[in-house]
Short mmCIF file of C-alpha atoms in Angstrom, two decimals:
data_model
loop_
_atom_site.label_atom_id
_atom_site.label_comp_id
_atom_site.label_asym_id
_atom_site.label_seq_id
_atom_site.Cartn_x
_atom_site.Cartn_y
_atom_site.Cartn_z
CA UNK V 1 100.83 78.61 105.49
CA UNK V 2 103.71 80.08 103.53
CA UNK V 3 107.22 78.75 104.02
CA UNK V 4 108.59 81.76 105.93
CA UNK V 5 111.30 81.90 103.28
CA UNK V 6 109.69 85.17 102.14
CA UNK V 7 108.36 83.41 99.04
CA UNK V 8 105.68 86.06 98.74
CA UNK V 9 104.03 88.19 96.11
CA UNK V 10 102.39 90.68 98.48
CA UNK V 11 103.23 92.02 101.92
CA UNK V 12 100.39 94.07 103.44
CA UNK V 13 101.26 96.63 106.10
CA UNK V 14 98.94 97.47 108.99
CA UNK V 15 99.67 99.83 111.91
CA UNK V 16 100.55 98.01 115.12
CA UNK V 17 98.33 100.38 117.08
CA UNK V 18 95.27 99.18 115.12
CA UNK V 19 94.76 95.56 116.26
CA UNK V 20 91.18 95.81 115.06
CA UNK V 21 92.56 95.68 111.51
CA UNK V 22 94.79 92.61 111.93
CA UNK V 23 92.13 90.04 111.06
CA UNK V 24 90.92 92.04 108.06
CA UNK V 25 94.49 92.30 106.80
CA UNK V 26 94.97 88.55 107.19
CA UNK V 27 91.76 87.94 105.22
CA UNK V 28 92.89 90.16 102.33
CA UNK V 29 94.68 87.38 100.46
CA UNK V 30 98.11 88.83 101.16
CA UNK V 31 100.91 86.28 101.34
CA UNK V 32 102.20 88.06 104.45
CA UNK V 33 100.89 90.69 106.84
CA UNK V 34 103.36 93.10 108.42
CA UNK V 35 102.33 94.80 111.64
CA UNK V 36 104.26 98.07 111.66
CA UNK V 37 105.83 99.58 114.76
CA UNK V 38 107.85 102.16 112.86
CA UNK V 39 106.39 104.87 110.60
CA UNK V 40 102.75 103.97 111.28
CA UNK V 41 102.95 104.57 115.04
CA UNK V 42 103.58 107.97 116.71
CA UNK V 43 106.19 108.12 119.50
CA UNK V 44 103.61 108.33 122.27
CA UNK V 45 101.92 105.15 121.03
CA UNK V 46 105.00 102.93 120.67
CA UNK V 47 104.69 101.10 123.98
CA UNK V 48 101.08 99.97 123.58
CA UNK V 49 101.65 99.18 119.90
CA UNK V 50 104.61 97.01 120.89
CA UNK V 51 102.34 94.96 123.12
CA UNK V 52 99.86 94.48 120.27
CA UNK V 53 102.63 93.49 117.85
CA UNK V 54 103.90 90.82 120.22
CA UNK V 55 100.37 89.48 120.61
CA UNK V 56 100.12 89.34 116.83
CA UNK V 57 103.24 87.16 116.66
CA UNK V 58 102.40 84.88 119.56
CA UNK V 59 98.65 84.54 119.09
CA UNK V 60 96.73 81.95 117.09
CA UNK V 61 97.09 82.00 113.30
CA UNK V 62 95.06 84.53 111.34
CA UNK V 63 94.37 82.75 108.09
CA UNK V 64 97.12 81.39 105.83
CA UNK V 65 99.37 84.45 105.69
CA UNK V 66 102.82 84.72 107.21
CA UNK V 67 103.20 87.10 110.13
CA UNK V 68 105.82 89.85 110.14
CA UNK V 69 106.52 92.67 112.59
CA UNK V 70 108.48 95.69 111.45
CA UNK V 71 110.38 97.08 114.39
CA UNK V 72 111.89 100.53 114.63
CA UNK V 73 115.48 101.07 113.52
CA UNK V 74 117.85 98.98 115.59
CA UNK V 75 119.91 102.14 116.07
CA UNK V 76 117.13 103.68 118.19
CA UNK V 77 115.93 103.02 121.72
CA UNK V 78 112.47 102.16 120.39
CA UNK V 79 113.95 99.58 118.02
CA UNK V 80 115.99 97.94 120.76
CA UNK V 81 112.91 97.76 122.98
CA UNK V 82 110.92 96.26 120.10
CA UNK V 83 113.51 93.56 119.50
CA UNK V 84 113.90 92.69 123.18
CA UNK V 85 110.13 92.46 123.61
CA UNK V 86 109.91 89.98 120.74
CA UNK V 87 112.82 87.94 122.10
CA UNK V 88 111.27 87.83 125.57
CA UNK V 89 107.94 86.66 124.10
CA UNK V 90 109.73 83.79 122.28
CA UNK V 91 107.28 83.48 119.35
CA UNK V 92 107.26 80.16 117.53
CA UNK V 93 106.58 81.73 114.15
CA UNK V 94 106.90 85.00 112.30
CA UNK V 95 109.62 87.22 110.92
CA UNK V 96 111.16 90.51 111.99
CA UNK V 97 111.44 93.31 109.44
CA UNK V 98 114.19 95.82 110.17
CA UNK V 99 113.97 99.29 108.60
CA UNK V 100 116.72 101.71 107.57
CA UNK V 101 119.50 99.13 107.69
CA UNK V 102 122.75 100.94 106.92
CA UNK V 103 125.33 98.20 107.45
CA UNK V 104 125.87 94.47 107.60
CA UNK V 105 126.73 94.85 111.28
CA UNK V 106 123.13 95.73 112.12
CA UNK V 107 121.87 92.44 110.70
CA UNK V 108 124.72 90.71 112.54
CA UNK V 109 123.65 92.20 115.88
CA UNK V 110 120.11 90.88 115.46
CA UNK V 111 121.40 87.49 114.34
CA UNK V 112 123.55 87.19 117.46
CA UNK V 113 120.78 88.26 119.82
CA UNK V 114 118.34 85.75 118.31
CA UNK V 115 120.99 83.02 118.40
CA UNK V 116 121.78 83.61 122.07
CA UNK V 117 118.03 83.47 122.80
CA UNK V 118 117.78 80.18 120.92
CA UNK V 119 115.23 81.53 118.45
CA UNK V 120 115.05 80.42 114.81
CA UNK V 121 113.26 83.55 113.61
CA UNK V 122 114.28 85.00 110.28
CA UNK V 123 114.61 88.67 109.38
CA UNK V 124 113.75 90.92 106.47
CA UNK V 125 116.13 93.83 105.98
CA UNK V 126 114.84 97.08 104.51
CA UNK V 127 117.28 99.21 102.54
CA UNK V 128 116.05 102.78 102.20
CA UNK V 129 118.95 105.15 102.88
CA UNK V 130 121.88 106.37 100.80
CA UNK V 131 124.31 104.56 103.08
CA UNK V 132 122.21 101.42 102.88
CA UNK V 133 122.22 101.53 99.08
CA UNK V 134 126.02 101.78 99.12
CA UNK V 135 126.23 98.77 101.45
CA UNK V 136 123.39 96.78 99.85
CA UNK V 137 125.47 93.77 98.82
CA UNK V 138 127.06 93.39 102.25
CA UNK V 139 123.70 93.86 104.01
CA UNK V 140 121.85 91.29 101.90
CA UNK V 141 124.50 88.66 102.56
CA UNK V 142 125.15 89.50 106.19
CA UNK V 143 123.28 86.62 107.82
CA UNK V 144 121.66 83.30 106.89
CA UNK V 145 118.62 84.53 108.81
CA UNK V 146 117.89 87.09 106.09
CA UNK V 147 114.78 85.88 104.27
CA UNK V 148 114.32 88.86 101.94
CA UNK V 149 115.44 92.40 101.20
CA UNK V 150 112.90 95.23 101.00
CA UNK V 151 113.40 98.45 99.04
CA UNK V 152 112.18 101.62 100.72
CA UNK V 153 111.91 104.32 98.09
CA UNK V 154 110.16 107.09 100.00
CA UNK V 155 112.91 107.57 102.57
CA UNK V 156 115.54 107.25 99.86
CA UNK V 157 113.86 109.93 97.75
CA UNK V 158 113.79 112.24 100.77
CA UNK V 159 117.54 111.81 101.22
CA UNK V 160 118.13 112.36 97.51
CA UNK V 161 115.98 115.48 97.57
CA UNK V 162 113.96 114.14 94.64
CA UNK V 163 110.38 113.10 94.00
CA UNK V 164 109.73 109.39 94.37
CA UNK V 165 109.49 108.87 90.61
CA UNK V 166 110.52 105.82 88.62
CA UNK V 167 113.57 107.53 87.13
CA UNK V 168 114.79 108.93 90.46
CA UNK V 169 114.55 105.55 92.19
CA UNK V 170 115.69 103.25 89.38
CA UNK V 171 119.31 103.19 90.55
CA UNK V 172 118.31 102.35 94.13
CA UNK V 173 115.87 99.67 93.03
CA UNK V 174 118.49 98.10 90.80
CA UNK V 175 121.14 98.08 93.53
CA UNK V 176 118.76 96.37 95.96
CA UNK V 177 117.54 93.72 93.53
CA UNK V 178 121.12 92.94 92.46
CA UNK V 179 122.21 92.60 96.08
CA UNK V 180 119.29 90.30 96.87
CA UNK V 181 120.04 88.14 93.82
CA UNK V 182 123.70 87.81 94.85
CA UNK V 183 122.59 86.70 98.32
CA UNK V 184 120.05 84.28 96.88
CA UNK V 185 117.05 85.88 98.60
CA UNK V 186 113.92 87.59 97.20
CA UNK V 187 113.62 91.35 96.75
CA UNK V 188 110.42 93.16 97.78
CA UNK V 189 109.52 96.51 96.23
CA UNK V 190 108.18 99.63 97.95
CA UNK V 191 104.43 100.27 98.19
CA UNK V 192 102.47 102.18 95.58
CA UNK V 193 101.10 105.11 97.53
CA UNK V 194 98.04 106.02 95.43
CA UNK V 195 95.54 103.45 96.68
CA UNK V 196 92.88 104.88 94.37
CA UNK V 197 94.74 103.97 91.16
CA UNK V 198 94.86 100.16 90.85
CA UNK V 199 95.88 100.28 87.18
CA UNK V 200 98.98 102.32 87.94
CA UNK V 201 99.77 100.02 90.87
CA UNK V 202 99.55 97.00 88.56
CA UNK V 203 101.74 98.73 86.01
CA UNK V 204 104.45 99.49 88.55
CA UNK V 205 104.28 95.94 89.90
CA UNK V 206 104.88 94.56 86.40
CA UNK V 207 107.81 96.93 85.89
CA UNK V 208 109.56 95.89 89.09
CA UNK V 209 108.90 92.25 88.28
CA UNK V 210 110.85 92.92 85.11
CA UNK V 211 113.73 94.30 87.19
CA UNK V 212 113.86 91.13 89.26
CA UNK V 213 111.67 91.88 92.28
CA UNK V 214 109.59 88.98 93.59
CA UNK V 215 106.98 90.89 95.57
CA UNK V 216 105.62 94.30 96.44
CA UNK V 217 104.44 95.92 99.65
CA UNK V 218 100.82 97.01 99.96
CA UNK V 219 99.34 99.66 102.21
CA UNK V 220 95.65 98.87 101.65
CA UNK V 221 93.78 95.56 101.29
CA UNK V 222 92.43 96.60 97.88
CA UNK V 223 95.97 96.59 96.50
CA UNK V 224 96.58 92.94 97.40
CA UNK V 225 94.71 91.22 94.53
CA UNK V 226 96.22 93.69 92.07
CA UNK V 227 99.75 92.92 93.26
CA UNK V 228 99.15 89.17 93.50
CA UNK V 229 97.90 89.11 89.92
CA UNK V 230 100.92 91.05 88.65
CA UNK V 231 103.38 88.67 90.31
CA UNK V 232 101.54 85.47 89.35
CA UNK V 233 102.69 83.86 86.07
CA UNK V 234 100.22 83.14 83.30
CA UNK V 235 99.21 79.61 82.35
CA UNK V 236 101.41 79.81 79.26
CA UNK V 237 104.41 81.00 81.29
CA UNK V 238 103.91 78.10 83.69
CA UNK V 239 103.61 75.60 80.85
CA UNK V 240 106.82 76.80 79.19
CA UNK V 241 108.67 76.92 82.51
CA UNK V 242 107.71 73.32 83.24
CA UNK V 243 108.95 72.20 79.83
CA UNK V 244 112.32 73.90 80.27
CA UNK V 245 112.83 72.65 83.83
CA UNK V 246 111.87 69.12 82.78
CA UNK V 247 114.36 69.26 79.93
CA UNK V 248 117.15 70.20 82.33
CA UNK V 249 116.25 67.37 84.67
CA UNK V 250 117.52 65.01 82.00
CA UNK V 251 120.94 63.65 82.98
CA UNK V 252 122.64 64.62 79.74
CA UNK V 253 121.33 68.16 79.92
CA UNK V 254 122.45 68.49 83.52
CA UNK V 255 126.01 67.63 82.52
CA UNK V 256 126.17 69.80 79.41
CA UNK V 257 124.39 72.88 80.78
CA UNK V 258 122.44 73.44 77.57
CA UNK V 259 119.44 71.83 75.83
CA UNK V 260 117.80 72.18 72.44
CA UNK V 261 114.08 72.96 72.80
CA UNK V 262 111.79 73.95 69.93
CA UNK V 263 114.85 74.57 67.78
CA UNK V 264 116.41 76.98 70.28
CA UNK V 265 119.40 76.56 72.55
CA UNK V 266 118.40 77.00 76.19
CA UNK V 267 121.17 77.44 78.76
CA UNK V 268 121.19 76.75 82.48
CA UNK V 269 120.54 80.37 83.63
CA UNK V 270 117.25 80.24 81.74
CA UNK V 271 116.33 77.05 83.58
CA UNK V 272 117.06 78.75 86.90
CA UNK V 273 114.81 81.64 85.90
CA UNK V 274 112.08 79.16 84.98
CA UNK V 275 112.34 77.58 88.42
CA UNK V 276 111.61 81.00 89.90
CA UNK V 277 108.54 81.25 87.66
CA UNK V 278 107.30 77.93 89.07
CA UNK V 279 107.93 79.18 92.61
CA UNK V 280 105.71 82.18 91.91
CA UNK V 281 103.08 79.82 90.52
CA UNK V 282 103.16 77.73 93.70
CA UNK V 283 102.65 80.86 95.80
CA UNK V 284 99.48 81.52 93.85
CA UNK V 285 98.30 77.94 94.32
CA UNK V 286 98.91 78.17 98.08
CA UNK V 287 96.94 81.40 98.39
CA UNK V 288 93.99 80.24 96.31
#
């Protein structure tokens, strides 16, 4: 089981109105499975899908993946009903993903409701609107319950009136990953929509890893191994990360903030980055 700190590489989405797919999604190798009550479910199917999503959270484990439910926007009646249904079910595990978060207050509302209910559940905030991008730093740091920040590029592109290309979304991606880093939580990138092009999916995953993202959403089980591989460090990266972290565990290095390794000066920020590499390596070990 993952830590529920959103230490993931892959987050596979499955419609909440398709419970027949839940087990297959859990068997895909994804670090987390997100049952979706929002975009994947038409208005007339929300009520039954809500029941299935709650069963997903409260039922027996499905493999080693973490369980996530994406509710509807908390600013809608459907979203409020989703949240109340989860609170009433009192699940002992799982996370709540909240789409279209525009302000820190929205995360605060959920935090307060969960606190009053005595639930320890954590939340994943999704930033995918122009207003959300402007408030990204405040949103990411709004609550200690926030386990990760997701970037939603398709909705953002629609608001921008642009295609969902790399160039058009680079500013939004960068704002989200910077906000997540300031808050000390992982950033999760949008899904790659062409499920028939695994090479392009892998290429985009590597690019967002370079920006600072820790994981990527998937919309089909075949994308999971591609994404996991992109976000898993190589043996050489792991070896070098271990050497640098070990060097900084020395008392003298800890006090000076810099070490000499292989003739090069290595400063503390590099050591912190290497710790993140080792975290990604542990995710791969857990999933294997």
